[in-house]
Short mmCIF file of C-alpha atoms and ligand atoms in Angstrom, two decimals:
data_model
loop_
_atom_site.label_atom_id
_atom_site.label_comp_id
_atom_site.label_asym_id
_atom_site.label_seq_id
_atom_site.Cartn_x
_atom_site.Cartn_y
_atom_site.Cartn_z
CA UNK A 1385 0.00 0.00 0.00
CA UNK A 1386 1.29 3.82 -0.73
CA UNK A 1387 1.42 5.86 2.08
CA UNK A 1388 0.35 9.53 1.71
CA UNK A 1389 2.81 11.75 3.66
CA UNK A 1390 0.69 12.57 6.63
CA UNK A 1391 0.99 8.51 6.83
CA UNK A 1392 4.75 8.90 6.47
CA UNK A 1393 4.86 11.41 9.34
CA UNK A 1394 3.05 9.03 11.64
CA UNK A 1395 5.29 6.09 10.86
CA UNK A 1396 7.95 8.02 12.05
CA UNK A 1397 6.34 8.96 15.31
CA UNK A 1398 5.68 5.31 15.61
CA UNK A 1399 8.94 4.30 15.05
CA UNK A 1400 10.53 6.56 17.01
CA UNK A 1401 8.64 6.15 20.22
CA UNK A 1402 9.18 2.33 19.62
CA UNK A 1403 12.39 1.92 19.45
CA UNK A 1404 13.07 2.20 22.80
CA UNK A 1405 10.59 0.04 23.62
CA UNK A 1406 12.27 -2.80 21.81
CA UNK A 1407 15.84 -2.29 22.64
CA UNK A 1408 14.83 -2.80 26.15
CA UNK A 1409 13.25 -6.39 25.43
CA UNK A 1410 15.12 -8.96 26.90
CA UNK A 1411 15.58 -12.15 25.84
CA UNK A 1412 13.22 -15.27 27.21
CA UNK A 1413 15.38 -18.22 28.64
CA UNK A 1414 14.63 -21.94 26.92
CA UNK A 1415 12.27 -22.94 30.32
CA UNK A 1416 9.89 -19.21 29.45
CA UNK A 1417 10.10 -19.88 25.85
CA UNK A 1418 8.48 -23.89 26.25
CA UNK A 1419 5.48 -21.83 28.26
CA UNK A 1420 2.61 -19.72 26.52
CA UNK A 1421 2.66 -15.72 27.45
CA UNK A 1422 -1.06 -16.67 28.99
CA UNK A 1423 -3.63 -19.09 29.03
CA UNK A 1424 -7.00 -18.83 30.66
CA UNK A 1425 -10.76 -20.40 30.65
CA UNK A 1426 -13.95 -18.17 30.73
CA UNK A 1427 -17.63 -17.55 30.17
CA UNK A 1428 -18.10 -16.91 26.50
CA UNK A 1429 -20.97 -16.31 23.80
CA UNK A 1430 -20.47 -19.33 21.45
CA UNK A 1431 -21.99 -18.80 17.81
CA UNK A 1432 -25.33 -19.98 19.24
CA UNK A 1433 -25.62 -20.28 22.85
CA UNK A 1434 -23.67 -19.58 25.67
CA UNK A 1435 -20.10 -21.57 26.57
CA UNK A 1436 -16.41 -20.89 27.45
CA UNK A 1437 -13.79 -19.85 26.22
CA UNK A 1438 -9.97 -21.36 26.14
CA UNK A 1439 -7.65 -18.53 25.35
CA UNK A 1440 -4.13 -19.07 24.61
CA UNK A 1441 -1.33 -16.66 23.93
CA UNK A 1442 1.84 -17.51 22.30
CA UNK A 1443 5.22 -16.12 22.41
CA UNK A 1444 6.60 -16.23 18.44
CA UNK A 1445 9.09 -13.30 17.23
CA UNK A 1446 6.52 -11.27 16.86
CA UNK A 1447 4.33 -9.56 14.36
CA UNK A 1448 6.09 -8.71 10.85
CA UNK A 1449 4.16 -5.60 10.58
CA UNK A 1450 5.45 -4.14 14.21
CA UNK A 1451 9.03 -5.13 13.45
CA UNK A 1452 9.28 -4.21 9.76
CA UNK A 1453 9.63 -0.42 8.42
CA UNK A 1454 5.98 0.45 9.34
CA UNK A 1455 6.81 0.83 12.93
CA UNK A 1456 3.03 -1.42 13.46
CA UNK A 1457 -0.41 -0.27 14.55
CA UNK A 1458 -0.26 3.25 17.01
CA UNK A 1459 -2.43 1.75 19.07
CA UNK A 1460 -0.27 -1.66 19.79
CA UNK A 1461 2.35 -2.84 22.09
CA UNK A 1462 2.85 -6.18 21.20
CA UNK A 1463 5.44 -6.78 20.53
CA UNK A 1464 6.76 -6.34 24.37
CA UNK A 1465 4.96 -9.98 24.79
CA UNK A 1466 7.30 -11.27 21.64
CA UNK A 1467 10.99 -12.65 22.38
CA UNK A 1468 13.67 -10.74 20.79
CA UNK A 1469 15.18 -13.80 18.82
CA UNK A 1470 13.24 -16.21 16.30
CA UNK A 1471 11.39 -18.65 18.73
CA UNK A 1472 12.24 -22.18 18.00
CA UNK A 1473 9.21 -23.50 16.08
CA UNK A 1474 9.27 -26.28 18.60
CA UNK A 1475 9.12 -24.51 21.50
CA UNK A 1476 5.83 -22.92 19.79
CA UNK A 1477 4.33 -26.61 20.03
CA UNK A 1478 5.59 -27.01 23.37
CA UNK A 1479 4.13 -23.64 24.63
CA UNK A 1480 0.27 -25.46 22.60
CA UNK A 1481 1.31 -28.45 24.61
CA UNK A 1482 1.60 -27.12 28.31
CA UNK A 1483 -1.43 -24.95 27.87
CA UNK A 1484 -3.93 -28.11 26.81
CA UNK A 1485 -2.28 -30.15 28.67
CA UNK A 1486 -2.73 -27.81 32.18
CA UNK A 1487 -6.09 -27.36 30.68
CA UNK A 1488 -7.35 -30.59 29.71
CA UNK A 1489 -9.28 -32.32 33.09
CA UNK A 1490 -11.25 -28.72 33.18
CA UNK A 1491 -12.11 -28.73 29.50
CA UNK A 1492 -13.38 -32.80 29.32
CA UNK A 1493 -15.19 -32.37 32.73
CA UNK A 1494 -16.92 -29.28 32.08
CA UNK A 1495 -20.53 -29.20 30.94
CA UNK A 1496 -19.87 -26.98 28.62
CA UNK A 1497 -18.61 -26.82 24.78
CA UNK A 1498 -15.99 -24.63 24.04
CA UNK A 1499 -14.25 -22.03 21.60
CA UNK A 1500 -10.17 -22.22 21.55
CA UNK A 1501 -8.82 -19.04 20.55
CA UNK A 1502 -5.09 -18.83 20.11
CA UNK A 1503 -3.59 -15.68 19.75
CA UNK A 1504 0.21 -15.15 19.20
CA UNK A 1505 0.16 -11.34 18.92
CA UNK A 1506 0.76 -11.12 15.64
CA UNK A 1507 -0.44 -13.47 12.65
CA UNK A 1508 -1.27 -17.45 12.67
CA UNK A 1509 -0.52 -17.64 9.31
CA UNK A 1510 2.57 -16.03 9.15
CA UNK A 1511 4.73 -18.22 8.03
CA UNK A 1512 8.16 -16.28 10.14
CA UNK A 1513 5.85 -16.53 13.54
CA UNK A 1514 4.81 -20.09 13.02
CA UNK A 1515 5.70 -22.33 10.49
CA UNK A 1516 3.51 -24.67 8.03
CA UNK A 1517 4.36 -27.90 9.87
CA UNK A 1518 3.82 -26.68 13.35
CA UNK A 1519 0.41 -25.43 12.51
CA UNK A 1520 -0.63 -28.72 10.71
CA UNK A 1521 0.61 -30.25 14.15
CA UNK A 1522 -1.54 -27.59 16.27
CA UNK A 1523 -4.62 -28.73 14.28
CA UNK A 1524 -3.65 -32.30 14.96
CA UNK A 1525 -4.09 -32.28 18.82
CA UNK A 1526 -7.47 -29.96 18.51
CA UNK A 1527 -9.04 -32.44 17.32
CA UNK A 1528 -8.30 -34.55 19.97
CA UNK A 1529 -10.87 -32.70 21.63
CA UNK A 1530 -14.79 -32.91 21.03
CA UNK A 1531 -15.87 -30.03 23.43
CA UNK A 1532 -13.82 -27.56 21.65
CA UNK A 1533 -16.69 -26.66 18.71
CA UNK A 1534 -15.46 -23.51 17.58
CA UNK A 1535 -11.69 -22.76 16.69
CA UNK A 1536 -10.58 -18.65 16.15
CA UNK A 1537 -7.45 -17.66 15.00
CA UNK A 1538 -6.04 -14.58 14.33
CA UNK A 1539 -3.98 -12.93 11.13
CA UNK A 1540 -3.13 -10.22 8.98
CA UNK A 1541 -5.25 -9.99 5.70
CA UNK A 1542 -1.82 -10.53 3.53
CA UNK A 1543 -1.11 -13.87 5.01
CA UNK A 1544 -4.29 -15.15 3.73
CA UNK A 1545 -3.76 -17.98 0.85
CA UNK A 1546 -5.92 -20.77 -0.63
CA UNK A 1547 -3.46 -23.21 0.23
CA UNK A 1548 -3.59 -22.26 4.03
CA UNK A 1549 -6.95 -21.62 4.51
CA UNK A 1550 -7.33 -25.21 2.77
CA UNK A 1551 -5.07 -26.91 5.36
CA UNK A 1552 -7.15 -25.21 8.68
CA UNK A 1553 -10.59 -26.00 6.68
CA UNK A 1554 -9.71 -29.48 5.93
CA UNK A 1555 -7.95 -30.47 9.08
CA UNK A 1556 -10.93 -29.22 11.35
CA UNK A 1557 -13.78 -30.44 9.26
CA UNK A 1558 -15.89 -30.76 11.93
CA UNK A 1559 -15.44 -27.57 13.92
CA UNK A 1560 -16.48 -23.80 13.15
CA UNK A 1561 -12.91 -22.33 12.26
CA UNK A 1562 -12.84 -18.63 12.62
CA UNK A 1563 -10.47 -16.40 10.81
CA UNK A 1564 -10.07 -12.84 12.73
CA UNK A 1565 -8.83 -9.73 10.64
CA UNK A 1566 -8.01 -6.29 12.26
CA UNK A 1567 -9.86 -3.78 10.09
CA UNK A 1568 -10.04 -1.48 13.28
CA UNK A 1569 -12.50 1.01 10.78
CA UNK A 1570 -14.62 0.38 7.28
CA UNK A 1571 -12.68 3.88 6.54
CA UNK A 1572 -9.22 3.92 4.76
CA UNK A 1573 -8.41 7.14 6.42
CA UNK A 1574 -8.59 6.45 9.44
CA UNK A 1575 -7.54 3.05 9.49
CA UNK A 1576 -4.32 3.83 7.92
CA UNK A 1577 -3.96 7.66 8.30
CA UNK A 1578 -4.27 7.16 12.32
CA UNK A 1579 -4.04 3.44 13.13
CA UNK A 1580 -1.51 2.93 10.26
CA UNK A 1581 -2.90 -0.25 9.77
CA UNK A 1582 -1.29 -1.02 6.50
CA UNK A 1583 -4.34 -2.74 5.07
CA UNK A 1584 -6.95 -1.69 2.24
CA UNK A 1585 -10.72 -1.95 2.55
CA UNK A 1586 -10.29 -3.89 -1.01
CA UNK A 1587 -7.92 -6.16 0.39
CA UNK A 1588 -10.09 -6.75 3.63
CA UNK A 1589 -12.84 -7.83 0.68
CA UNK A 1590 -10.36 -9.86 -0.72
CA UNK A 1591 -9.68 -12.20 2.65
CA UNK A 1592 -13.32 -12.03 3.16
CA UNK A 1593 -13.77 -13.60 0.03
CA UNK A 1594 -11.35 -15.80 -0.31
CA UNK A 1595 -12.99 -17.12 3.67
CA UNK A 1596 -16.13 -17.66 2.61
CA UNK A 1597 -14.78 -19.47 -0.40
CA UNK A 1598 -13.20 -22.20 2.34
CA UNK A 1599 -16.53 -22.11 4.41
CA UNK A 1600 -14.80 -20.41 7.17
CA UNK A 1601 -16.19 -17.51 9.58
CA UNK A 1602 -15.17 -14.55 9.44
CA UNK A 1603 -14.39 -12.36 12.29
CA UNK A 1604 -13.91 -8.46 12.62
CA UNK A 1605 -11.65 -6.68 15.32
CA UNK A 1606 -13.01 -2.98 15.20
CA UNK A 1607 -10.84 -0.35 17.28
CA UNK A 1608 -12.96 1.91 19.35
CA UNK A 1609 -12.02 5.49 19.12
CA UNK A 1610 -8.48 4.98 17.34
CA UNK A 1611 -6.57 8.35 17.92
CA UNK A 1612 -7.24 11.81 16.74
CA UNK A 1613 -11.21 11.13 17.34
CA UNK A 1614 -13.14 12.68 19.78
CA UNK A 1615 -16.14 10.31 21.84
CA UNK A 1616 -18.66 11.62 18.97
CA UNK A 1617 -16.59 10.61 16.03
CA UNK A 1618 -15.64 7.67 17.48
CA UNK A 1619 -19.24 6.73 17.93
CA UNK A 1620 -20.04 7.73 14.11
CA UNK A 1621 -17.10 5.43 12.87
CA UNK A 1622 -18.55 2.56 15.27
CA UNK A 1623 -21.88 2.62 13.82
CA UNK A 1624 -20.37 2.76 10.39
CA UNK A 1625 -18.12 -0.04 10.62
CA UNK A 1626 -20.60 -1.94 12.18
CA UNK A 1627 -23.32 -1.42 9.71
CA UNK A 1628 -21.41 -2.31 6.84
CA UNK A 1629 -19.90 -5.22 8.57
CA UNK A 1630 -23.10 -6.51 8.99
CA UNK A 1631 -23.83 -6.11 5.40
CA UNK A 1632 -21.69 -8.24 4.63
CA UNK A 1633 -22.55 -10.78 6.54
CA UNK A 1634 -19.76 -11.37 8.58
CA UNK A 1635 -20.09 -13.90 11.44
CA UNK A 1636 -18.43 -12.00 14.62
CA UNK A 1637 -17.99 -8.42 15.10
CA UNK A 1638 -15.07 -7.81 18.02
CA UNK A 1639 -15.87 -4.35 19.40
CA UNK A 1640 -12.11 -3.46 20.95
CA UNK A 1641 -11.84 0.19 23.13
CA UNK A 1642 -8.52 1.35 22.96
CA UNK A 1643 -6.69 0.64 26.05
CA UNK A 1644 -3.03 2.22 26.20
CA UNK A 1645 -0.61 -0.42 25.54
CA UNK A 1646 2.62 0.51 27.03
CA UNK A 1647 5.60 1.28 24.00
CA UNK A 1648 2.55 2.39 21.67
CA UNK A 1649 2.29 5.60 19.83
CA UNK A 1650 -0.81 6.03 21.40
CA UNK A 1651 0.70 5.81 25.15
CA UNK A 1652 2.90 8.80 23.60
CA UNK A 1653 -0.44 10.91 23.12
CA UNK A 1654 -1.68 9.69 26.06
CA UNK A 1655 1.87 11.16 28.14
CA UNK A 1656 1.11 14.18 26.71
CA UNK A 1657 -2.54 14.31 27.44
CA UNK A 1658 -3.34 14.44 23.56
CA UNK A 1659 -5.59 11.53 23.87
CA UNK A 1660 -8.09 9.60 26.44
CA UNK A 1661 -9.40 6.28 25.84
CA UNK A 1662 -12.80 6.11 24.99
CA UNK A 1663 -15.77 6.29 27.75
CA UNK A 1664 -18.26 3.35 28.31
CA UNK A 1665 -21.31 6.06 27.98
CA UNK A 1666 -19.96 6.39 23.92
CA UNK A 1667 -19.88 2.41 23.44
CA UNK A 1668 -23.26 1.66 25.15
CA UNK A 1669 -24.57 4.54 22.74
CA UNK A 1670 -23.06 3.55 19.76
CA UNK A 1671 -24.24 -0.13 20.22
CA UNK A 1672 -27.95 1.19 21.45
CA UNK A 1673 -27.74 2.90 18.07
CA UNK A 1674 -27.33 0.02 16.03
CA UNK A 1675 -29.17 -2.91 17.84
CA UNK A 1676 -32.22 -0.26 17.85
CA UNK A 1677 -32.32 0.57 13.83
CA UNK A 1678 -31.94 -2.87 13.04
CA UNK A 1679 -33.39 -4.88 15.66
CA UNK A 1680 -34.67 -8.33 13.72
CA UNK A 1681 -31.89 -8.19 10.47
CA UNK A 1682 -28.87 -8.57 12.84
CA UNK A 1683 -27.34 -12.07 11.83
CA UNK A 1684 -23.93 -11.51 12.91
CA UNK A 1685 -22.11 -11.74 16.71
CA UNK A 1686 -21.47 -8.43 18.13
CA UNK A 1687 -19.12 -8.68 21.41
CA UNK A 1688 -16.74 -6.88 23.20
CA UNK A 1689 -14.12 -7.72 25.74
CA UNK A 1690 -12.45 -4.86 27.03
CA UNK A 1691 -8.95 -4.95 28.25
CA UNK A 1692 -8.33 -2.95 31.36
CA UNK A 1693 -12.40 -1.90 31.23
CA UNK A 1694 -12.70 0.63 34.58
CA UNK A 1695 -8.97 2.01 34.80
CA UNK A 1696 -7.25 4.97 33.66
CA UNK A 1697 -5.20 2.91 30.80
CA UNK A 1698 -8.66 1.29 29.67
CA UNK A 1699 -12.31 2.60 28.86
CA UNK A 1700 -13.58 4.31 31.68
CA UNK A 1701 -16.10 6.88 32.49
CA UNK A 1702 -15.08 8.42 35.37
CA UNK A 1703 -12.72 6.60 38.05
CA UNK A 1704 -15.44 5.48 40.42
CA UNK A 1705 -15.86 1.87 40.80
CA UNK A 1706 -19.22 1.53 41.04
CA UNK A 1707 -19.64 3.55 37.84
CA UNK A 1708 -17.78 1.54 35.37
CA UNK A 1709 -18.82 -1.84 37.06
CA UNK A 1710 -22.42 -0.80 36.04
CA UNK A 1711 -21.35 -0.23 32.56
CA UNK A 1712 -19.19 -3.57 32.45
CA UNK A 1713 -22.30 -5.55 33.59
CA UNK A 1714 -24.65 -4.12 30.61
CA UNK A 1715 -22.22 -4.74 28.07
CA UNK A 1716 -21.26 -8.40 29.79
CA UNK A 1717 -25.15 -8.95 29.67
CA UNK A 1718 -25.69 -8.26 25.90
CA UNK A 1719 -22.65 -10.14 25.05
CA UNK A 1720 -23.54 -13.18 26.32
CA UNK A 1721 -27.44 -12.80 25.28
CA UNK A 1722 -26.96 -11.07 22.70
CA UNK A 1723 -30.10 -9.25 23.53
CA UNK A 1724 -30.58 -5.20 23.61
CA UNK A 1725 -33.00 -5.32 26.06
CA UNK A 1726 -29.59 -5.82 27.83
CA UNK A 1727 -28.11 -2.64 27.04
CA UNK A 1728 -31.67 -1.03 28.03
CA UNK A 1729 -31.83 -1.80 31.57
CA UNK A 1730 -31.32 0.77 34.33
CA UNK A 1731 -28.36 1.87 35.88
CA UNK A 1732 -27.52 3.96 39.02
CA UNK A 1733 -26.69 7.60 37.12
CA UNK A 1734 -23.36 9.00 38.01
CA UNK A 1735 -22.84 12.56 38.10
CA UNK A 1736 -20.20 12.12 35.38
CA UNK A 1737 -22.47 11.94 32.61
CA UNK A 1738 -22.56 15.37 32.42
CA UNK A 1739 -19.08 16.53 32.32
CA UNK A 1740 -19.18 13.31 29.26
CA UNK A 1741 -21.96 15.40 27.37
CA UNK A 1742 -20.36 18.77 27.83
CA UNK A 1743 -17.09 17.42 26.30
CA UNK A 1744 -17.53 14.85 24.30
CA UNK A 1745 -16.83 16.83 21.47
CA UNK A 1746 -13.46 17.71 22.63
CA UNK A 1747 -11.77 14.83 24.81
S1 SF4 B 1224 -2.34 -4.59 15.92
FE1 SF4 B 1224 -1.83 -6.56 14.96
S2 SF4 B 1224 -0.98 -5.98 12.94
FE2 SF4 B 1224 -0.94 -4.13 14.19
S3 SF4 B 1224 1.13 -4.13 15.06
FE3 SF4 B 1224 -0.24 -5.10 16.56
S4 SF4 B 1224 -0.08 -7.31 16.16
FE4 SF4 B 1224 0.75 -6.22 14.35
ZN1 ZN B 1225 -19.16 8.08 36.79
#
């Protein structure tokens, strides 16, 4: 993709800020690099009902986009989980290993089906994070496993190709595979003008197609209130991104607020008091806003799972506990059911909703 100049200017914020960030990295021993980053189990919304989910997180090199001359997303800091050497692709299996194996008695014994997500911070099917072979072996032991029905993996648009979207369709035949892109925003501008995503809303099209073409789901991260918005704009691009998402019919919509990773371009802003991650008032709103116009034609999963929801780093209204525990529970509701009469229910009022509607237009 071409970058305009106010593009070029940003990747050399990026950059900048960092570079720092990854000189200080240090290197995992052999015993860390044989164990995932995280693993956890949790209440989930499965496609059609409600489950758990099995999260793992990798530790691979890291994601080409961060390393490479972009400088990555503004909004990321990844690559502080990622080791500062190529990770032996063996070690990757290993890390797969100890996590279902730690894992397993909960997983067989629970009453529950499941959906496995494995996330490695960067891109499944990037070939320099984890190779061909260690993938087909991944797929191997997941089928091992009947209560895991749903499978999500995550990757970069570019890494898409028939030949491994073949291999994950053909190995898990009888589980709903998931493919998760980050568009962040429907609109080229501000996906690569703010988020400098590096990706094309052709290209998205492209994966989508070429998905569908394998029979496997597609699902959307969308960045809530990417830098340079205000709460009002932010809300506008939701509802936007949403909307056409849903157009097109893709399965899961991932509603992420920013939260400020630390060595992102975005934690710079934030320093400097040039940005402030979203409130919860302007994602109940936005989602109200949707779920309301379209109430019965909604075929896709909307859900959200906010990292550091309540604190200063993460969406927050304002720093009470109370207040954003309220919020937390609506959206926790409607993800799970699904339902906006979720999002409609009452809630104590804080005082803080008005300083949100005197300055939304400005923070
Ligand atoms: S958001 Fe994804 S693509 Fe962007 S730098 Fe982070 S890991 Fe890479
Ligand atoms: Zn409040």
């Amino acid at each position: 993709m071409r970058s305009s100049n106010e593009n070029d200017s940003l990747i050399v914020k990026i950059k900048q800020n960092r570079k720092k960030f990854i000189q200080n990295r240090t290197k995992s021993s052999s015993i860390v690099l044989d164990k995932p980053v995280s693993f956890w189990i949790k209440e989930d919304r499965l496609l059609n009902k409600k489950g758990k989910e099995f999260t793992i997180i990798l530790r691979t090199r890291g994601c080409s986009w961060a390393l490479g001359d972009s400088g990555g997303c503004s909004m990321c800091g990844y690559i502080g989980d990622s080791n500062i050497d190529p990770v032996d692709p063996e070690q990757i299996l290993h890390q797969f290993e100890y996590a279902m194996k730690a894992k397993e008695h909960e997983i067989i014994s629970s009453k529950d089906d499941f959906v496995l997500k494995i996330f490695n911070s960067g891109s499944f099917f990037d070939d320099e994070e984890i190779p061909e072979n260690i993938r087909a072996k991944i797929y191997d032991k997941i089928k091992n496993y009947d209560k895991i029905k749903e499978v999500v993996i995550e990757s970069r648009a570019e890494y898409l190709t028939e030949s491994k979207l073949d291999a994950i369709q053909n190995a898990l035949q009888d589980k709903y595979v998931e493919v998760a892109i980050g568009l962040e925003s429907v609109d080229d501008h501000i996906r690569n003008n703010y988020i400098n995503k590096g990706l094309l809303y052709d290209d998205f099209l492209k994966a989508v197609e070429l998905c569908k073409e394998f029979n496997l789901g597609i699902r959307v991260y969308l960045l809530f209130k990417p830098p340079f918005l205000n709460e009002q704009a932010a809300i506008d691009d939701c509802i936007n991104s949403v909307n056409t998402l849903i157009n097109l019919h893709v399965n899961t919509i991932s509603i992420n607020p920013v939260n400020i990773q630390k060595g992102s371009y975005v934690e710079y802003l934030w320093y400097q008091n040039r940005y402030r991650p979203p409130w919860f008032y302007s994602l109940i709103k936005a989602l109200k806003k949707i779920l309301l116009s379209r109430r019965d034609e909604i075929s896709t999963r909307i859900i959200s799972d906010p990292s550091g929801a309540g604190t200063k780093r993460g969406i927050h209204n304002c720093l009470k506990r109370e207040c954003n525990e309220n919020m937390l529970s609506l959206l926790r509701n409607f993800v799970i059911t699904q339902n906006v009469e979720d999002l409609l229910k009452d809630v104590p009022k804080c005082d803080c909703k008005l300083e949100y509607k005197l300055k939304k237009l400005y923070m």
